[in-house]
Amino acid sequence: MKKYIFASILACALLGSCGSKSSQELDTDLITNPNTASGTISDAKVAVMTFDSDMHDFGMLSQGENIAYSFHFTNAGSGDLIISGCKASCGCTVADYPRKRIAPGEDGYISVTFKSAGKSGMQYQEVTVSSNAQPGRHVLKIMAQVR
């Protein structure tokens, strides 16, 4: 009998306190999600990132050219927009983005630079923009014919 009591106490000690939340668990009261199960947005202030265009064709390029394009966007939502990062699909593409809060109604640019060195033929690249907007990710596309 003492073995079972000792084993139970040891298990509780190893796994954390019995019956209480682990320090690594999140309290669901801390999570605010403006979406509901029905897919509609509640009254929470939400950023909405809209782009004039999500694709740009550079046309014909000579191999070795570095060329840039700025994608214009607007925060069409009711909350501040925070861009957390931009990830390109290839090392030949680099994106620069605003690192400040963008208030509702304000706009900005994401500059995408394509480096054509070592490339030939039709090139398609993507930049994934991550933010606190709804939806949280936008994909910007560029293309070029490198000769």
PDB file of C-alpha atoms in Angstrom:
ATOM      1  CA  MET A   1       0.000   0.000   0.000  1.00  0.00           C
ATOM      2  CA  LYS A   2       2.864   2.383   0.850  1.00  0.00           C
ATOM      3  CA  LYS A   3       4.388   1.688  -2.595  1.00  0.00           C
ATOM      4  CA  TYR A   4       1.209   2.902  -4.342  1.00  0.00           C
ATOM      5  CA  ILE A   5       0.974   6.058  -2.234  1.00  0.00           C
ATOM      6  CA  PHE A   6       4.654   6.810  -2.843  1.00  0.00           C
ATOM      7  CA  ALA A   7       4.235   6.173  -6.601  1.00  0.00           C
ATOM      8  CA  SER A   8       1.238   8.541  -6.723  1.00  0.00           C
ATOM      9  CA  ILE A   9       3.129  11.279  -4.874  1.00  0.00           C
ATOM     10  CA  LEU A  10       6.166  10.805  -7.123  1.00  0.00           C
ATOM     11  CA  ALA A  11       4.017  10.954 -10.286  1.00  0.00           C
ATOM     12  CA  CYS A  12       2.387  14.203  -9.112  1.00  0.00           C
ATOM     13  CA  ALA A  13       5.771  15.706  -8.290  1.00  0.00           C
ATOM     14  CA  LEU A  14       7.195  14.800 -11.707  1.00  0.00           C
ATOM     15  CA  LEU A  15       4.168  15.930 -13.696  1.00  0.00           C
ATOM     16  CA  GLY A  16       3.480  19.074 -11.719  1.00  0.00           C
ATOM     17  CA  SER A  17       1.040  19.723  -8.951  1.00  0.00           C
ATOM     18  CA  CYS A  18      -1.993  17.447  -8.928  1.00  0.00           C
ATOM     19  CA  GLY A  19      -5.221  19.036 -10.101  1.00  0.00           C
ATOM     20  CA  SER A  20      -3.731  22.438 -10.969  1.00  0.00           C
ATOM     21  CA  LYS A  21      -2.708  23.914 -14.286  1.00  0.00           C
ATOM     22  CA  SER A  22       0.880  23.555 -15.390  1.00  0.00           C
ATOM     23  CA  SER A  23       2.838  26.786 -15.634  1.00  0.00           C
ATOM     24  CA  GLN A  24       3.142  26.148 -19.387  1.00  0.00           C
ATOM     25  CA  GLU A  25      -0.608  26.030 -20.020  1.00  0.00           C
ATOM     26  CA  LEU A  26      -2.289  29.167 -21.303  1.00  0.00           C
ATOM     27  CA  ASP A  27      -5.436  30.430 -19.708  1.00  0.00           C
ATOM     28  CA  THR A  28      -7.998  30.690 -22.515  1.00  0.00           C
ATOM     29  CA  ASP A  29      -9.219  33.969 -21.022  1.00  0.00           C
ATOM     30  CA  LEU A  30      -5.982  35.535 -22.300  1.00  0.00           C
ATOM     31  CA  ILE A  31      -6.717  34.646 -25.923  1.00  0.00           C
ATOM     32  CA  THR A  32      -8.827  37.098 -27.902  1.00  0.00           C
ATOM     33  CA  ASN A  33     -10.043  35.846 -31.247  1.00  0.00           C
ATOM     34  CA  PRO A  34     -12.407  38.130 -33.155  1.00  0.00           C
ATOM     35  CA  ASN A  35     -13.713  35.209 -35.236  1.00  0.00           C
ATOM     36  CA  THR A  36     -16.637  33.139 -34.110  1.00  0.00           C
ATOM     37  CA  ALA A  37     -17.548  29.555 -34.910  1.00  0.00           C
ATOM     38  CA  SER A  38     -19.930  30.887 -37.561  1.00  0.00           C
ATOM     39  CA  GLY A  39     -17.024  32.618 -39.312  1.00  0.00           C
ATOM     40  CA  THR A  40     -18.233  36.154 -38.670  1.00  0.00           C
ATOM     41  CA  ILE A  41     -16.149  38.816 -36.987  1.00  0.00           C
ATOM     42  CA  SER A  42     -17.249  40.148 -33.614  1.00  0.00           C
ATOM     43  CA  ASP A  43     -17.147  43.773 -32.448  1.00  0.00           C
ATOM     44  CA  ALA A  44     -13.403  43.553 -31.703  1.00  0.00           C
ATOM     45  CA  LYS A  45     -11.179  46.061 -33.465  1.00  0.00           C
ATOM     46  CA  VAL A  46      -9.520  44.130 -36.275  1.00  0.00           C
ATOM     47  CA  ALA A  47      -6.965  45.195 -38.862  1.00  0.00           C
ATOM     48  CA  VAL A  48      -7.744  44.344 -42.492  1.00  0.00           C
ATOM     49  CA  MET A  49      -4.878  44.621 -44.962  1.00  0.00           C
ATOM     50  CA  THR A  50      -5.940  45.330 -48.548  1.00  0.00           C
ATOM     51  CA  PHE A  51      -3.546  45.615 -51.501  1.00  0.00           C
ATOM     52  CA  ASP A  52      -4.080  47.575 -54.720  1.00  0.00           C
ATOM     53  CA  SER A  53      -2.577  44.528 -56.439  1.00  0.00           C
ATOM     54  CA  ASP A  54      -0.952  41.374 -55.097  1.00  0.00           C
ATOM     55  CA  MET A  55       0.998  40.613 -58.306  1.00  0.00           C
ATOM     56  CA  HIS A  56       3.617  42.435 -60.376  1.00  0.00           C
ATOM     57  CA  ASP A  57       5.233  41.484 -63.684  1.00  0.00           C
ATOM     58  CA  PHE A  58       8.694  43.011 -64.156  1.00  0.00           C
ATOM     59  CA  GLY A  59       8.671  41.969 -67.810  1.00  0.00           C
ATOM     60  CA  MET A  60      11.993  41.270 -69.556  1.00  0.00           C
ATOM     61  CA  LEU A  61      15.181  41.587 -67.502  1.00  0.00           C
ATOM     62  CA  SER A  62      18.831  41.061 -68.320  1.00  0.00           C
ATOM     63  CA  GLN A  63      20.536  38.523 -66.109  1.00  0.00           C
ATOM     64  CA  GLY A  64      22.253  40.280 -63.197  1.00  0.00           C
ATOM     65  CA  GLU A  65      19.725  43.128 -62.857  1.00  0.00           C
ATOM     66  CA  ASN A  66      18.329  44.009 -59.434  1.00  0.00           C
ATOM     67  CA  ILE A  67      14.875  45.507 -59.700  1.00  0.00           C
ATOM     68  CA  ALA A  68      12.311  46.567 -57.082  1.00  0.00           C
ATOM     69  CA  TYR A  69       8.575  47.123 -56.891  1.00  0.00           C
ATOM     70  CA  SER A  70       6.516  48.596 -54.036  1.00  0.00           C
ATOM     71  CA  PHE A  71       3.167  46.973 -53.271  1.00  0.00           C
ATOM     72  CA  HIS A  72       0.733  49.564 -51.917  1.00  0.00           C
ATOM     73  CA  PHE A  73      -1.584  48.503 -49.083  1.00  0.00           C
ATOM     74  CA  THR A  74      -4.204  50.097 -46.844  1.00  0.00           C
ATOM     75  CA  ASN A  75      -5.416  49.167 -43.384  1.00  0.00           C
ATOM     76  CA  ALA A  76      -9.127  48.926 -44.183  1.00  0.00           C
ATOM     77  CA  GLY A  77      -9.980  47.577 -40.721  1.00  0.00           C
ATOM     78  CA  SER A  78     -10.921  49.144 -37.408  1.00  0.00           C
ATOM     79  CA  GLY A  79      -7.777  48.172 -35.447  1.00  0.00           C
ATOM     80  CA  ASP A  80      -4.074  48.962 -35.758  1.00  0.00           C
ATOM     81  CA  LEU A  81      -2.172  46.857 -38.298  1.00  0.00           C
ATOM     82  CA  ILE A  82       1.147  45.333 -37.243  1.00  0.00           C
ATOM     83  CA  ILE A  83       3.220  43.527 -39.857  1.00  0.00           C
ATOM     84  CA  SER A  84       5.309  40.886 -38.118  1.00  0.00           C
ATOM     85  CA  GLY A  85       7.366  39.782 -41.110  1.00  0.00           C
ATOM     86  CA  CYS A  86       7.769  39.066 -44.795  1.00  0.00           C
ATOM     87  CA  LYS A  87       9.220  35.787 -46.018  1.00  0.00           C
ATOM     88  CA  ALA A  88      10.362  35.328 -49.611  1.00  0.00           C
ATOM     89  CA  SER A  89      10.204  32.009 -51.440  1.00  0.00           C
ATOM     90  CA  CYS A  90      13.818  32.369 -52.626  1.00  0.00           C
ATOM     91  CA  GLY A  91      17.010  34.087 -51.491  1.00  0.00           C
ATOM     92  CA  CYS A  92      16.935  36.092 -54.734  1.00  0.00           C
ATOM     93  CA  THR A  93      13.942  38.054 -53.412  1.00  0.00           C
ATOM     94  CA  VAL A  94      14.037  40.452 -50.460  1.00  0.00           C
ATOM     95  CA  ALA A  95      11.132  42.374 -48.929  1.00  0.00           C
ATOM     96  CA  ASP A  96      11.166  45.492 -46.772  1.00  0.00           C
ATOM     97  CA  TYR A  97       8.094  46.507 -44.774  1.00  0.00           C
ATOM     98  CA  PRO A  98       7.006  49.165 -42.253  1.00  0.00           C
ATOM     99  CA  ARG A  99       7.948  48.282 -38.686  1.00  0.00           C
ATOM    100  CA  LYS A 100       5.435  50.578 -37.022  1.00  0.00           C
ATOM    101  CA  ARG A 101       1.733  50.369 -36.228  1.00  0.00           C
ATOM    102  CA  ILE A 102      -0.486  51.390 -39.111  1.00  0.00           C
ATOM    103  CA  ALA A 103      -3.700  52.994 -37.916  1.00  0.00           C
ATOM    104  CA  PRO A 104      -7.074  52.301 -39.532  1.00  0.00           C
ATOM    105  CA  GLY A 105      -7.336  54.147 -42.848  1.00  0.00           C
ATOM    106  CA  GLU A 106      -3.556  54.612 -43.164  1.00  0.00           C
ATOM    107  CA  ASP A 107      -1.538  53.051 -45.943  1.00  0.00           C
ATOM    108  CA  GLY A 108       1.999  51.930 -46.648  1.00  0.00           C
ATOM    109  CA  TYR A 109       4.256  49.985 -48.974  1.00  0.00           C
ATOM    110  CA  ILE A 110       6.013  46.648 -49.008  1.00  0.00           C
ATOM    111  CA  SER A 111       9.062  46.930 -51.239  1.00  0.00           C
ATOM    112  CA  VAL A 112      10.135  43.724 -52.984  1.00  0.00           C
ATOM    113  CA  THR A 113      13.545  43.493 -54.666  1.00  0.00           C
ATOM    114  CA  PHE A 114      14.318  40.720 -57.148  1.00  0.00           C
ATOM    115  CA  LYS A 115      17.961  39.861 -57.901  1.00  0.00           C
ATOM    116  CA  SER A 116      18.213  38.123 -61.273  1.00  0.00           C
ATOM    117  CA  ALA A 117      21.870  37.042 -61.023  1.00  0.00           C
ATOM    118  CA  GLY A 118      22.180  33.355 -61.943  1.00  0.00           C
ATOM    119  CA  LYS A 119      18.561  33.164 -63.132  1.00  0.00           C
ATOM    120  CA  SER A 120      17.257  32.546 -66.625  1.00  0.00           C
ATOM    121  CA  GLY A 121      13.857  32.067 -68.206  1.00  0.00           C
ATOM    122  CA  MET A 122      10.511  32.771 -66.583  1.00  0.00           C
ATOM    123  CA  GLN A 123      10.802  33.433 -62.846  1.00  0.00           C
ATOM    124  CA  TYR A 124       7.967  33.327 -60.311  1.00  0.00           C
ATOM    125  CA  GLN A 125       8.616  34.369 -56.707  1.00  0.00           C
ATOM    126  CA  GLU A 126       6.358  34.889 -53.721  1.00  0.00           C
ATOM    127  CA  VAL A 127       6.552  36.953 -50.554  1.00  0.00           C
ATOM    128  CA  THR A 128       4.321  35.906 -47.649  1.00  0.00           C
ATOM    129  CA  VAL A 129       3.313  38.852 -45.461  1.00  0.00           C
ATOM    130  CA  SER A 130       2.421  37.939 -41.865  1.00  0.00           C
ATOM    131  CA  SER A 131       0.446  40.367 -39.720  1.00  0.00           C
ATOM    132  CA  ASN A 132      -2.260  40.699 -37.095  1.00  0.00           C
ATOM    133  CA  ALA A 133      -4.824  41.380 -39.846  1.00  0.00           C
ATOM    134  CA  GLN A 134      -7.747  39.175 -40.817  1.00  0.00           C
ATOM    135  CA  PRO A 135      -6.618  37.092 -42.665  1.00  0.00           C
ATOM    136  CA  GLY A 136      -3.184  36.883 -41.049  1.00  0.00           C
ATOM    137  CA  ARG A 137      -1.217  36.085 -44.222  1.00  0.00           C
ATOM    138  CA  HIS A 138      -1.118  37.612 -47.684  1.00  0.00           C
ATOM    139  CA  VAL A 139       0.932  36.306 -50.589  1.00  0.00           C
ATOM    140  CA  LEU A 140       2.482  38.821 -52.964  1.00  0.00           C
ATOM    141  CA  LYS A 141       3.709  37.494 -56.319  1.00  0.00           C
ATOM    142  CA  ILE A 142       6.302  38.768 -58.733  1.00  0.00           C
ATOM    143  CA  MET A 143       7.373  37.418 -62.091  1.00  0.00           C
ATOM    144  CA  ALA A 144      10.015  38.243 -64.669  1.00  0.00           C
ATOM    145  CA  GLN A 145      11.450  36.878 -67.886  1.00  0.00           C
ATOM    146  CA  VAL A 146      15.236  36.806 -67.409  1.00  0.00           C
ATOM    147  CA  ARG A 147      17.453  36.661 -70.524  1.00  0.00           C
TER     148      ARG A 147
END
